[in-house]
Short mmCIF file of C-alpha atoms in Angstrom, two decimals:
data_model
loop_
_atom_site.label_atom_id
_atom_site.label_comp_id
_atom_site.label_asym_id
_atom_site.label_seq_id
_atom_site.Cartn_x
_atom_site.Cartn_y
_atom_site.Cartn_z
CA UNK A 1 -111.89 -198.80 222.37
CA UNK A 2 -109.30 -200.95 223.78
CA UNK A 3 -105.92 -200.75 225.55
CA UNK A 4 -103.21 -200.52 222.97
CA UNK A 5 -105.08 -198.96 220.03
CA UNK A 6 -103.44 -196.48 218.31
CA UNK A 7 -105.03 -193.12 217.16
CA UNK A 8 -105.12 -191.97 213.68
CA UNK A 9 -102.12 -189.20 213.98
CA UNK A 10 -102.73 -185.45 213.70
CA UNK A 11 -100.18 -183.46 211.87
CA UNK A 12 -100.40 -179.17 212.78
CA UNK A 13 -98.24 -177.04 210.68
CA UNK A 14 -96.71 -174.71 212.90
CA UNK A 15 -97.60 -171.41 211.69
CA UNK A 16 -96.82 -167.70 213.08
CA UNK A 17 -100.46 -167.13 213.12
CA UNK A 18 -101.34 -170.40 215.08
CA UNK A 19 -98.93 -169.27 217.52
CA UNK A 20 -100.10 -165.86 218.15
CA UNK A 21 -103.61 -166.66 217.56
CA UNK A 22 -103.87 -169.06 220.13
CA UNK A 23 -101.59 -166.93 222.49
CA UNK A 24 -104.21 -164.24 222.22
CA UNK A 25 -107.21 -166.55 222.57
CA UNK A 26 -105.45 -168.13 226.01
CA UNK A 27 -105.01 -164.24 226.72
CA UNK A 28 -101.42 -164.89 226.90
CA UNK A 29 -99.06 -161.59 226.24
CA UNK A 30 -96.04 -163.26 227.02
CA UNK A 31 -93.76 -161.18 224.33
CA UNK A 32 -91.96 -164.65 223.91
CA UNK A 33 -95.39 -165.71 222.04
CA UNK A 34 -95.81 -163.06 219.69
CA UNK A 35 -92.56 -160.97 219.62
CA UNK A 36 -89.28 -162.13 217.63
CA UNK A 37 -86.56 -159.64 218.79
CA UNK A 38 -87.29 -159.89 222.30
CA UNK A 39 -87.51 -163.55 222.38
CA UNK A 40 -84.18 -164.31 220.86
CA UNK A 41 -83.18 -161.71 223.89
CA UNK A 42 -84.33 -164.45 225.87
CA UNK A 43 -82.05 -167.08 223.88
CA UNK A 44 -84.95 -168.11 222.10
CA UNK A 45 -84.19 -168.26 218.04
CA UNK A 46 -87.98 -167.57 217.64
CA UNK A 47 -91.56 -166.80 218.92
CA UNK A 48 -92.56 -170.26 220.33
CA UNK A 49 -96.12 -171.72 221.26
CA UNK A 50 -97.53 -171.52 224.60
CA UNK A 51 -98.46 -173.95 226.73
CA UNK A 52 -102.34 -173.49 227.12
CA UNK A 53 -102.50 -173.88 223.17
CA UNK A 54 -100.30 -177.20 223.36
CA UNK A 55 -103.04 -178.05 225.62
CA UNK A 56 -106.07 -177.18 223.43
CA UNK A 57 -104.41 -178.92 220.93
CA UNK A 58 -104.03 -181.72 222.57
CA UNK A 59 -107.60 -182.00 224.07
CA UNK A 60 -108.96 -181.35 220.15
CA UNK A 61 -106.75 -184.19 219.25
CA UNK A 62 -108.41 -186.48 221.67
CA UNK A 63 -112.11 -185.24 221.14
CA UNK A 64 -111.71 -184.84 217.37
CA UNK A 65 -111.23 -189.30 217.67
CA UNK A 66 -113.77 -190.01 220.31
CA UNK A 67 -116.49 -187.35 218.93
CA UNK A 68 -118.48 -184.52 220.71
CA UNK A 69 -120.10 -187.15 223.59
CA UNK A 70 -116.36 -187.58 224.56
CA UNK A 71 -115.92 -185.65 228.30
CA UNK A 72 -112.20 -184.91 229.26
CA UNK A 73 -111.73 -185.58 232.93
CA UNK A 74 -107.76 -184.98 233.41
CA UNK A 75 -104.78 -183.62 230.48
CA UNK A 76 -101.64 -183.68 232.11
CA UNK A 77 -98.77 -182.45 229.64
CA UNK A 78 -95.31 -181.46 229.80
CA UNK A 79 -93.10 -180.00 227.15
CA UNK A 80 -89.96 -180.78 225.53
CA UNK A 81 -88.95 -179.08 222.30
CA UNK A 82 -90.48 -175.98 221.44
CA UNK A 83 -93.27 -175.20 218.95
CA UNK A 84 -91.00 -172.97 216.83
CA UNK A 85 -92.99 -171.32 213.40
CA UNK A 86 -92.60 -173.09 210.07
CA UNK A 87 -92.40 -176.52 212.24
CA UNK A 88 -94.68 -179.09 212.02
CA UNK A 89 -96.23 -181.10 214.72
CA UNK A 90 -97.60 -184.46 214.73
CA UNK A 91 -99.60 -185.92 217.32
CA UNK A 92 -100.06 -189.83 218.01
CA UNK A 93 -101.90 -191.15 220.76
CA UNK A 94 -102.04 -194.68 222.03
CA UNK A 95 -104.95 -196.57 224.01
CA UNK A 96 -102.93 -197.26 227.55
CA UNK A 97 -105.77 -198.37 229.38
CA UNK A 98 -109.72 -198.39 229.87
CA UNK A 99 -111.72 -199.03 232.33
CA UNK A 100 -115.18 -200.20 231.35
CA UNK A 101 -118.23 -198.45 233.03
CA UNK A 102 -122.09 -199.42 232.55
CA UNK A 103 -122.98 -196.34 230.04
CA UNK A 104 -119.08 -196.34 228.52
CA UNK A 105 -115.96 -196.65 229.46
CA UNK A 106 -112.97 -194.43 230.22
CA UNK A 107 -109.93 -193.99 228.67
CA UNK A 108 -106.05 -193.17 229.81
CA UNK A 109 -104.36 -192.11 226.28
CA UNK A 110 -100.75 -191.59 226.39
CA UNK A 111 -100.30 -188.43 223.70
CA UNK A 112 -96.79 -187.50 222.05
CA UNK A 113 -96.05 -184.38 219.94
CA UNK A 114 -93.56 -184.65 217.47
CA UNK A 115 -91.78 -181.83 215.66
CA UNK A 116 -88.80 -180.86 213.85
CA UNK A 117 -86.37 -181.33 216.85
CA UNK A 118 -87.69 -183.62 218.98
CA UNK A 119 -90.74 -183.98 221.03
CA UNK A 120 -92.90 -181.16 222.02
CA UNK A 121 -95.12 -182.79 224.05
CA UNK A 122 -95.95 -185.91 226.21
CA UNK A 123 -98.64 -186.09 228.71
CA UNK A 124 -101.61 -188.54 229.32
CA UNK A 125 -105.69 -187.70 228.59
CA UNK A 126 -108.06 -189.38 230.77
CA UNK A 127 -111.61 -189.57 229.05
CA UNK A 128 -115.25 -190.57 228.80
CA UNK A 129 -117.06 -192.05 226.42
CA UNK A 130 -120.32 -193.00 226.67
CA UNK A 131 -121.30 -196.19 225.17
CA UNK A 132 -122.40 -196.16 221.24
CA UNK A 133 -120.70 -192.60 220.59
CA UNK A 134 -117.90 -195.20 219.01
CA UNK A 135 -115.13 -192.94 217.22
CA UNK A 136 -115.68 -189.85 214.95
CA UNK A 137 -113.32 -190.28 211.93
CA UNK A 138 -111.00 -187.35 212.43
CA UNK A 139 -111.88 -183.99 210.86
CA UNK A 140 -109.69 -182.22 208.78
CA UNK A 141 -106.63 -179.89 209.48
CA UNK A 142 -106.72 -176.82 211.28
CA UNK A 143 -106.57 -174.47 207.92
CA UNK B 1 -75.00 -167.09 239.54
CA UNK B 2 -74.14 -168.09 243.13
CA UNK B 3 -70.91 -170.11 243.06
CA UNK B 4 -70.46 -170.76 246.40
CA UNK B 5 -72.43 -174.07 247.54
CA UNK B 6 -73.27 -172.47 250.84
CA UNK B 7 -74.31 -169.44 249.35
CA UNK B 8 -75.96 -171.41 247.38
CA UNK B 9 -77.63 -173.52 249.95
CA UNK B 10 -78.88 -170.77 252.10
CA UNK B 11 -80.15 -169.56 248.20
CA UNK B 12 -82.31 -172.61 248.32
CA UNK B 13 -83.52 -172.83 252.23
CA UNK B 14 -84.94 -169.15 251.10
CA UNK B 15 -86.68 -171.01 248.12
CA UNK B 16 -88.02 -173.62 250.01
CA UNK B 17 -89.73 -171.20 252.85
CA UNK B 18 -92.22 -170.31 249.93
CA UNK B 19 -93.77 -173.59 249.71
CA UNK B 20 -97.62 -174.00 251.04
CA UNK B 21 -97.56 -170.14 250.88
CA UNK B 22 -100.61 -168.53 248.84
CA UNK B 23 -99.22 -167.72 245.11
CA UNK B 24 -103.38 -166.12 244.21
CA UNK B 25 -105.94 -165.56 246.72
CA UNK B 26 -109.59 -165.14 245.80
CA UNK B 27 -109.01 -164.23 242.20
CA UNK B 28 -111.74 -163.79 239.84
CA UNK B 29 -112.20 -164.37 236.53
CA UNK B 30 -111.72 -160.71 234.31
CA UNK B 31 -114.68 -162.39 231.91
CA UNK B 32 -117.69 -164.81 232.79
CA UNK B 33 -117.19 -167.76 231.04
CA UNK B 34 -118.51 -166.78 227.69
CA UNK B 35 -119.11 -168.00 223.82
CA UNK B 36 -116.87 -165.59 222.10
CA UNK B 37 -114.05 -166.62 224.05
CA UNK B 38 -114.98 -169.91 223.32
CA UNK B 39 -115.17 -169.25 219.82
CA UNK B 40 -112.06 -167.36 219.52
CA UNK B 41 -110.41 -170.41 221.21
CA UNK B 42 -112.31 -173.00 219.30
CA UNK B 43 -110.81 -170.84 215.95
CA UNK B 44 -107.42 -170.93 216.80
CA UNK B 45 -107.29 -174.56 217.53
CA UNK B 46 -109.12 -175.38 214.68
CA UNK B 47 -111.49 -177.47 217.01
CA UNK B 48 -114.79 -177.88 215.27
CA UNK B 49 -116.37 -179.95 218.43
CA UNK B 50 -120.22 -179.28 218.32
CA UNK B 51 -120.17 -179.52 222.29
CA UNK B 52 -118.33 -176.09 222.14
CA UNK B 53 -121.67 -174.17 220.13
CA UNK B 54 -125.25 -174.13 220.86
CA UNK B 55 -127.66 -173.54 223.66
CA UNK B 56 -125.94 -176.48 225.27
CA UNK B 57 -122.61 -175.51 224.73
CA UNK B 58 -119.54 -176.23 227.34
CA UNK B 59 -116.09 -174.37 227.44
CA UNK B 60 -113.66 -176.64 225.99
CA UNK B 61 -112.10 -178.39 229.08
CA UNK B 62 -108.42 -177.36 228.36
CA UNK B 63 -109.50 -173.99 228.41
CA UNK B 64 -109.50 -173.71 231.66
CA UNK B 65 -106.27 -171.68 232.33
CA UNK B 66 -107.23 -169.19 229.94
CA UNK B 67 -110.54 -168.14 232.27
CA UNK B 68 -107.96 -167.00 235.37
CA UNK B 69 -105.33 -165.21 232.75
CA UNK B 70 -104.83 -161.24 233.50
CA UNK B 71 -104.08 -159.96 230.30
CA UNK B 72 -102.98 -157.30 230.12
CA UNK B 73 -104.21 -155.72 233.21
CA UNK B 74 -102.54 -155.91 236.51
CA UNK B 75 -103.39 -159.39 238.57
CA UNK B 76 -104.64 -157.61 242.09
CA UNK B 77 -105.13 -161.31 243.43
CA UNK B 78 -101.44 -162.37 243.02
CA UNK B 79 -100.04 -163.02 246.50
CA UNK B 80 -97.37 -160.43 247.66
CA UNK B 81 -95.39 -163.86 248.66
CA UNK B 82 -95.42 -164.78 244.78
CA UNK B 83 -94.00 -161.74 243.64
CA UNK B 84 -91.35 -161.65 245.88
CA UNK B 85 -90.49 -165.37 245.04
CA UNK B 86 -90.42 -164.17 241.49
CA UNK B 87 -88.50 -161.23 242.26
CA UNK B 88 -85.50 -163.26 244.14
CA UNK B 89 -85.39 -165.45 241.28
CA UNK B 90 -85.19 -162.72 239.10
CA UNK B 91 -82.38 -160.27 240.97
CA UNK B 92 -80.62 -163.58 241.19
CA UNK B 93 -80.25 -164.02 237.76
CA UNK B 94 -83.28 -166.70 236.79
CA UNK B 95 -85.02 -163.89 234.96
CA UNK B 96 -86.48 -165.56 231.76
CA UNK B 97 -89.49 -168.38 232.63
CA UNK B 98 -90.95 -170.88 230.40
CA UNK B 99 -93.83 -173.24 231.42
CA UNK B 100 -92.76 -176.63 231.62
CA UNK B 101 -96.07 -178.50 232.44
CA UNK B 102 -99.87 -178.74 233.27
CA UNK B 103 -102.05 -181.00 234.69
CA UNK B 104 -105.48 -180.51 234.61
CA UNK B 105 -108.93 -182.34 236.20
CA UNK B 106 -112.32 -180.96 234.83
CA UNK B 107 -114.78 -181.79 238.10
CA UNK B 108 -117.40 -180.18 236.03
CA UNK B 109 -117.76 -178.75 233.16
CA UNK B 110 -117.95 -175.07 232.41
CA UNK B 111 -120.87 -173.00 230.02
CA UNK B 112 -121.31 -169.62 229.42
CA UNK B 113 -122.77 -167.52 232.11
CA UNK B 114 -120.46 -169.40 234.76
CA UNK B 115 -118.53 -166.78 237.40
CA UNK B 116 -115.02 -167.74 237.89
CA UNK B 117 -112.98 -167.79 241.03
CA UNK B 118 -109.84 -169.17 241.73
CA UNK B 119 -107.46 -169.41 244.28
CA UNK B 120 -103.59 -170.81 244.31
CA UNK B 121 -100.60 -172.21 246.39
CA UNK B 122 -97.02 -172.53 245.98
CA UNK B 123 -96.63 -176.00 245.92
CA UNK B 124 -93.20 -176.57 245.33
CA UNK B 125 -89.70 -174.48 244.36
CA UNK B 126 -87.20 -176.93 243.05
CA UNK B 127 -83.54 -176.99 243.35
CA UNK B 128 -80.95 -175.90 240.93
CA UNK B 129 -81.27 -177.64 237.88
CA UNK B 130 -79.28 -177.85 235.02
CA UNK B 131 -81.47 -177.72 231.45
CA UNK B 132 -80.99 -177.47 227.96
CA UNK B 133 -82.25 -173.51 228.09
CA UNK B 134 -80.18 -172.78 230.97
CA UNK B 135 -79.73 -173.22 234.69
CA UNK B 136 -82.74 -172.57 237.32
CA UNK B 137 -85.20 -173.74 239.81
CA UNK B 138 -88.56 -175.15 239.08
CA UNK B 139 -92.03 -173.40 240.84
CA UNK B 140 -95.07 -175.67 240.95
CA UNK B 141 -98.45 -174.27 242.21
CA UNK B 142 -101.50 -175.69 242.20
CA UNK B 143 -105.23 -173.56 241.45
CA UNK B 144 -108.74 -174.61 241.86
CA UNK B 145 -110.93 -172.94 239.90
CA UNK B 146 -114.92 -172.61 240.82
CA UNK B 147 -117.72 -171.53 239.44
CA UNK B 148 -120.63 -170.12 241.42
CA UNK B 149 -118.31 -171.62 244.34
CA UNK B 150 -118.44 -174.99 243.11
CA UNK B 151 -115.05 -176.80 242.21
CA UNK B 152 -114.75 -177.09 238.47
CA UNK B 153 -110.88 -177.64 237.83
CA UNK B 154 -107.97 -178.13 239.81
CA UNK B 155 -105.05 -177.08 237.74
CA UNK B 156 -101.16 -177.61 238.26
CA UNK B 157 -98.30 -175.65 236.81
CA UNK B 158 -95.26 -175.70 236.81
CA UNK B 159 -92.68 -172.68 234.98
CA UNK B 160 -88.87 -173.08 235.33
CA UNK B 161 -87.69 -170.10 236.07
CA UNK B 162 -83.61 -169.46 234.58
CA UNK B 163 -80.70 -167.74 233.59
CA UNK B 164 -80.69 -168.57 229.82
CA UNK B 165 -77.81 -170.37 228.64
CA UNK B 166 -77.63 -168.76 225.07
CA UNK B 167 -78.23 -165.32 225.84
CA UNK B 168 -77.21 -163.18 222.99
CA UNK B 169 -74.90 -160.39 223.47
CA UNK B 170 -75.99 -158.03 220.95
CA UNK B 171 -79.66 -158.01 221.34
CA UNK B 172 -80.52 -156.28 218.04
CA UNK B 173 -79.87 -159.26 215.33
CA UNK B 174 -80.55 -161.96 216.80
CA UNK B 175 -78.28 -165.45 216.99
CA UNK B 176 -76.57 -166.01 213.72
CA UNK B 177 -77.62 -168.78 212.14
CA UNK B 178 -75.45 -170.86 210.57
CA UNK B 179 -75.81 -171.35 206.88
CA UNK B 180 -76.15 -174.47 205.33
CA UNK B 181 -72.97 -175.38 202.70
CA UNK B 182 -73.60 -174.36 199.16
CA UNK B 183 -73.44 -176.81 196.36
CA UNK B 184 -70.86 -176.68 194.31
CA UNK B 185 -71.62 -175.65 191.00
CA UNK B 186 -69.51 -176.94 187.61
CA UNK B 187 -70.16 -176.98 183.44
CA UNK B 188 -71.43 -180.29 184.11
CA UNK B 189 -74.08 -179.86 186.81
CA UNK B 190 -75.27 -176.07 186.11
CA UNK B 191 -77.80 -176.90 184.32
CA UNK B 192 -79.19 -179.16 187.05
CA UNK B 193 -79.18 -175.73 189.42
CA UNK B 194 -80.19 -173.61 186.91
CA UNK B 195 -83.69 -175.75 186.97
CA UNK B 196 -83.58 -175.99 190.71
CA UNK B 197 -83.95 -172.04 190.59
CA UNK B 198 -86.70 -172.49 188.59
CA UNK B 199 -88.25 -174.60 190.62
CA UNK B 200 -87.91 -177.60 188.13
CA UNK B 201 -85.95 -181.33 188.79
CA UNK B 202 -84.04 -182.23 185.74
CA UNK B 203 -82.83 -185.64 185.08
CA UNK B 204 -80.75 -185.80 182.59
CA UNK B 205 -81.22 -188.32 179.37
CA UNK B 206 -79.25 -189.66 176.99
CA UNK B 207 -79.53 -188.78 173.30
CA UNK B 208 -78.15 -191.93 172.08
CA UNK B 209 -80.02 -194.75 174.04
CA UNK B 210 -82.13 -192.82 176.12
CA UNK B 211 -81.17 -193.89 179.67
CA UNK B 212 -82.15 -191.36 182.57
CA UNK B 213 -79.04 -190.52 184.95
CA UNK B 214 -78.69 -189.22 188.11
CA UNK B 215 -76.47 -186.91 189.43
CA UNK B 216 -75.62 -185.03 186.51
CA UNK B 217 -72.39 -186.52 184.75
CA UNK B 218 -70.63 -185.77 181.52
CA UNK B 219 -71.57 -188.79 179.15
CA UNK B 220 -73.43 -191.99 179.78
CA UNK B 221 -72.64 -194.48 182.01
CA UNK B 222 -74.15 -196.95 179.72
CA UNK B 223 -73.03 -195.82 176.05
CA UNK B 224 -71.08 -193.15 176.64
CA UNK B 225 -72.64 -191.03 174.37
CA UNK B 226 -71.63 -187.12 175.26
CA UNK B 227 -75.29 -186.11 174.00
CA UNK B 228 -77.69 -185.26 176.33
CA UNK B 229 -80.51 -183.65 177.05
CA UNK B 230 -83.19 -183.17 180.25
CA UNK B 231 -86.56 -184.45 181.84
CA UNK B 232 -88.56 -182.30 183.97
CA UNK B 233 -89.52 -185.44 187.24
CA UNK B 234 -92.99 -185.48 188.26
CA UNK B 235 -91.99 -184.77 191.83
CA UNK B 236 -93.22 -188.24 192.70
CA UNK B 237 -91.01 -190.51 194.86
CA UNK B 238 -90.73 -193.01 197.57
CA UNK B 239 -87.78 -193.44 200.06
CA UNK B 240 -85.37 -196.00 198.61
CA UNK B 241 -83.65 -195.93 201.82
CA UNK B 242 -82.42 -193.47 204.59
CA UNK B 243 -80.17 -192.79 207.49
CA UNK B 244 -80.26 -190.63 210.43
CA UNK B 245 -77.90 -187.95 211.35
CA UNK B 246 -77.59 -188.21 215.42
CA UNK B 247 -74.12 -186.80 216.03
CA UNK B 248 -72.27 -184.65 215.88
CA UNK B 249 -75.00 -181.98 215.38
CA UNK B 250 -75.18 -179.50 212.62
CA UNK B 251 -77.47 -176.66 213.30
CA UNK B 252 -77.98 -175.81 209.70
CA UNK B 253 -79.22 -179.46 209.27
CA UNK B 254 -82.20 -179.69 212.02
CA UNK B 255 -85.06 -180.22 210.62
CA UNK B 256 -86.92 -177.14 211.33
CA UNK B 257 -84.59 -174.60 209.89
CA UNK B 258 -86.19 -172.16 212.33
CA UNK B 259 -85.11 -173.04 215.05
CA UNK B 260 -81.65 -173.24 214.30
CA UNK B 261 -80.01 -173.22 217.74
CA UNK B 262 -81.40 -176.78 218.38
CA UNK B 263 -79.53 -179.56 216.92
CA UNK B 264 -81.62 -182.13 216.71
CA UNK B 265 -81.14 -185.43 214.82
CA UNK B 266 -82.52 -185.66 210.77
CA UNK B 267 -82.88 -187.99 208.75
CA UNK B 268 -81.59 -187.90 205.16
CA UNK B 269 -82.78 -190.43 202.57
CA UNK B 270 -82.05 -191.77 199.29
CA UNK B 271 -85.59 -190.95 197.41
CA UNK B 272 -86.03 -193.08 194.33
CA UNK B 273 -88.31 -191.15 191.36
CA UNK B 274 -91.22 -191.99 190.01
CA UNK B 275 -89.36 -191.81 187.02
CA UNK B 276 -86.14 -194.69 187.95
CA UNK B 277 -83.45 -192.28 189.45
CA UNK B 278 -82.65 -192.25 193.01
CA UNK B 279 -81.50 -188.49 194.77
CA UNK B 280 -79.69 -187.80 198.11
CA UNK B 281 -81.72 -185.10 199.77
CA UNK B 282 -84.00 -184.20 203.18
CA UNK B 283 -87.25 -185.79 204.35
CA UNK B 284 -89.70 -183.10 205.54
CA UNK B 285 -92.01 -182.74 207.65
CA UNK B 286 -92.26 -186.24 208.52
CA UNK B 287 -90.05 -186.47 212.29
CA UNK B 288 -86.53 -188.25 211.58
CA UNK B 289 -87.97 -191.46 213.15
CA UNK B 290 -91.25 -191.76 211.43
CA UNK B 291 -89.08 -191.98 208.25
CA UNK B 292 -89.46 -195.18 206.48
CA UNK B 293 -88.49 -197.49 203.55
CA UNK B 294 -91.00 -197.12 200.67
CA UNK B 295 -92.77 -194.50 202.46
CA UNK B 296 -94.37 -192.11 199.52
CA UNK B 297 -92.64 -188.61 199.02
CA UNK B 298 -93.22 -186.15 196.71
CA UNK B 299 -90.73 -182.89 195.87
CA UNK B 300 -90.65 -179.77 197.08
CA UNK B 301 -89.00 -176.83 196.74
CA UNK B 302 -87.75 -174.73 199.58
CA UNK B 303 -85.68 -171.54 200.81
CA UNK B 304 -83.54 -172.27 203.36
CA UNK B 305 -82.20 -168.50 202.68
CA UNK B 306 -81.56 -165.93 200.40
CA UNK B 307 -79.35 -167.71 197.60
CA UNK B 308 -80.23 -171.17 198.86
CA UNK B 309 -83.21 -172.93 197.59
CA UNK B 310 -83.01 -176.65 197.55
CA UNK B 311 -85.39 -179.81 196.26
CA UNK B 312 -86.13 -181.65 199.38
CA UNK B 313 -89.20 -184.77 200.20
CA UNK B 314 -92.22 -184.07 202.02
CA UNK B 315 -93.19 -187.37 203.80
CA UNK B 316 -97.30 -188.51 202.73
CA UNK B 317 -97.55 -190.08 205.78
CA UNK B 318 -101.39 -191.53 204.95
#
């Protein structure tokens, strides 16, 4: 782990069902999250994805690269373009800085989102890992 | 909106008389912190962390909004100062909100069994800003979250609160979109769309020396034999080369075709077959700047409505 490594990217297809599913698992009921007609009332072309899922998807992101000993300490995001269904979203990280400790070291990782019409997200990860936990080769896809 | 910059002034001095005022005040969590809400979370995410399951097992960090939400139930511990900063914003026309960002600390972390409270402060109420989804004003507050009184997450948020730009007139149908141009069809490239509907590339080859072309043409460029007849490609491909499409912006180009009210750029490339030809068509699912020379592709077929299907490239990025 070193300042200016790149993480493997992470690419999340965009689905309906991601979107409502993790709406209802943030026990969000925003109608803007699960309900077409009354988000285009809102100038919305779509349902879009809410921010607390954004933010569990970032935090698997990071954790799914530095494996379960990994302990978030800060996720800071902020979005851009939204999540819109039959998108896809790709997630890159980069190594900004770490700061070595005597059982690990933490890490600042600067975190972009990509999709179809722009960037979703962009935020920083601050994180933990102990020494020896290394990186977990990333796990498959969501589906 | 207000158009008068003192009117609008005195707008913002009653904005600003919010901030440092209580926006929740000793909220608790509806649910203990709990494993099937971790689960449930855990599912949608598609985050297979072992930390998350098990005696041992933590709430996943970024959860920790989700442990304060209402539902659907009434929130008894928002402040009566809150609502009626959300209620000005709304009666003046900065009805529709969106959450703009979050920053989170995890203290400590939480497991099931742990009792959430929470309390929260208007931090901030911005001035008028223009955005791309319309004008408003920004409200930041700040939570701390404990469990069994101890500090386990501070959390800041910040919604924009506005008066949506695009706001369609007739609710009922929705925005149209706008339709991307048909092909045009002719006696010497029908058979190329015929396949297309059938979810089949044809290249065409020549009966007399066998050379593949691409586009469709009459006779050969390299005998000019008439004769012809077709090869079904493999779908494999690689970008030959590519450009992208900043300005001006054509909706029924973006890349996400659902979202067609945001123009964003795209890239299109040149996408040489496995098989020698080259095609002009769309890179997908790859963003328009991760596009790149002799990057592998492979064909796919999709509806961009209901008499339009087209053979586009979905990027392999690894």
């Amino acid at each position: 782990m070193n300042a200016g490594d790149r993480l493997p990217s992470l690419e999340i297809p965009i689905t309906r069902t991601l979107i409502v599913a993790g709406a209802i698992a943030s026990r969000d009921y925003q109608d803007v999250h699960h309900d077409p007609d009354l988000a285009r009332q809102k100038g919305s072309p779509d349902i879009f994805m809410n921010i607390l899922t954004t933010n569990g998807l970032v935090g698997r992101y990071i954790t799914d690269h530095f494996g379960p000993g990994a302990v978030l300490r800060r996720v800071a995001i902020r979005l851009g373009a939204p999540n819109h269904p039959g998108d896809t979203m790709v997630l890159t990280g980069t190594v900004e800085e770490v700061v070595e400790e005597a059982d690990g070291g933490t890490a600042t990782v600067r975190v972009v989102g990509t999709n179809g019409i722009g960037k979703h997200v962009t935020g920083t990860v601050t994180v933990t890992v102990p020494a020896g936990a290394g990186t977990a080769p990333a796990p498959g896809g969501p589906s | 909106m207000n158009g008068e910059p003192e009117v609008h002034e005195e707008f913002e001095a009653r904005l600003k008389a919010f901030e440092g005022r209580p926006a929740a005040a000793t909220g608790v969590g509806r649910d203990p912190v709990n494993e099937p809400m971790i689960r449930h979370w855990c599912e949608a995410m598609g985050d297979t962390n072992p930390a998350y399951t098990g005696p041992d097992a933590i709430a996943p960090p970024t959860m920790l909004q989700a442990w304060t939400m209402a539902g659907l139930t009434r929130r008894p511990e928002r402040t009566a100062a809150y609502d009626e900063l959300l209620r000005l914003l709304d009666e003046s026309g900065y009805d529709a909100v969106v959450a703009t960002d979050c920053e989170q600390e995890y203290p400590r972390p939480l497991r099931p069994g742990d009792e959430i409270t929470f309390d929260s402060v208007i931090e901030s109420v911005s001035g008028l800003k223009t955005t791309k989804l319309g004008a408003g004003h920004f409200v930041t507050t700040r939570t701390d979250i404990r469990a069994g009184g101890e500090l386990a997450g501070t959390h800041r948020f910040r919604i924009l609160k506005y008066s949506p730009a695009h706001r369609p007139k007739d609710p009922t149908p929705g925005p149209a979109k706008e339709p991307r141009p048909r092909p045009v069809i002719n006696r010497d490239n029908a058979g190329f769309w015929e396949g297309v509907a059938r979810h089949e590339l044809l290249i065409q080859r020549c009966t007399g020396c066998g050379d593949l072309r691409f586009p469709w043409l009459p006779g050969c460029n390299s005998c000019g034999c008439p004769e012809w007849d077709t090869v079904e490609a493999s779908g494999e491909g690689t970008v030959y080369s590519y450009v992208v499409m900043h300005h001006p912006p054509f909706p029924a180009f973006t890349a996400s075709d659902h979202a067609a009210d945001a123009a964003g750029p795209y890239a299109v490339g040149l996408i040489e077959l496995a098989e020698g030809v080259r095609i002009v068509s769309n890179v997908v699912g790859v963003p328009y700047d991760k596009v790149r020379i002799g990057m592998p592709v492979r064909l796919e077929f999709r509806r961009y409505d209901d008499a339009l299907v087209l053979p586009v490239f979905q990027g392999v990025t690894r």
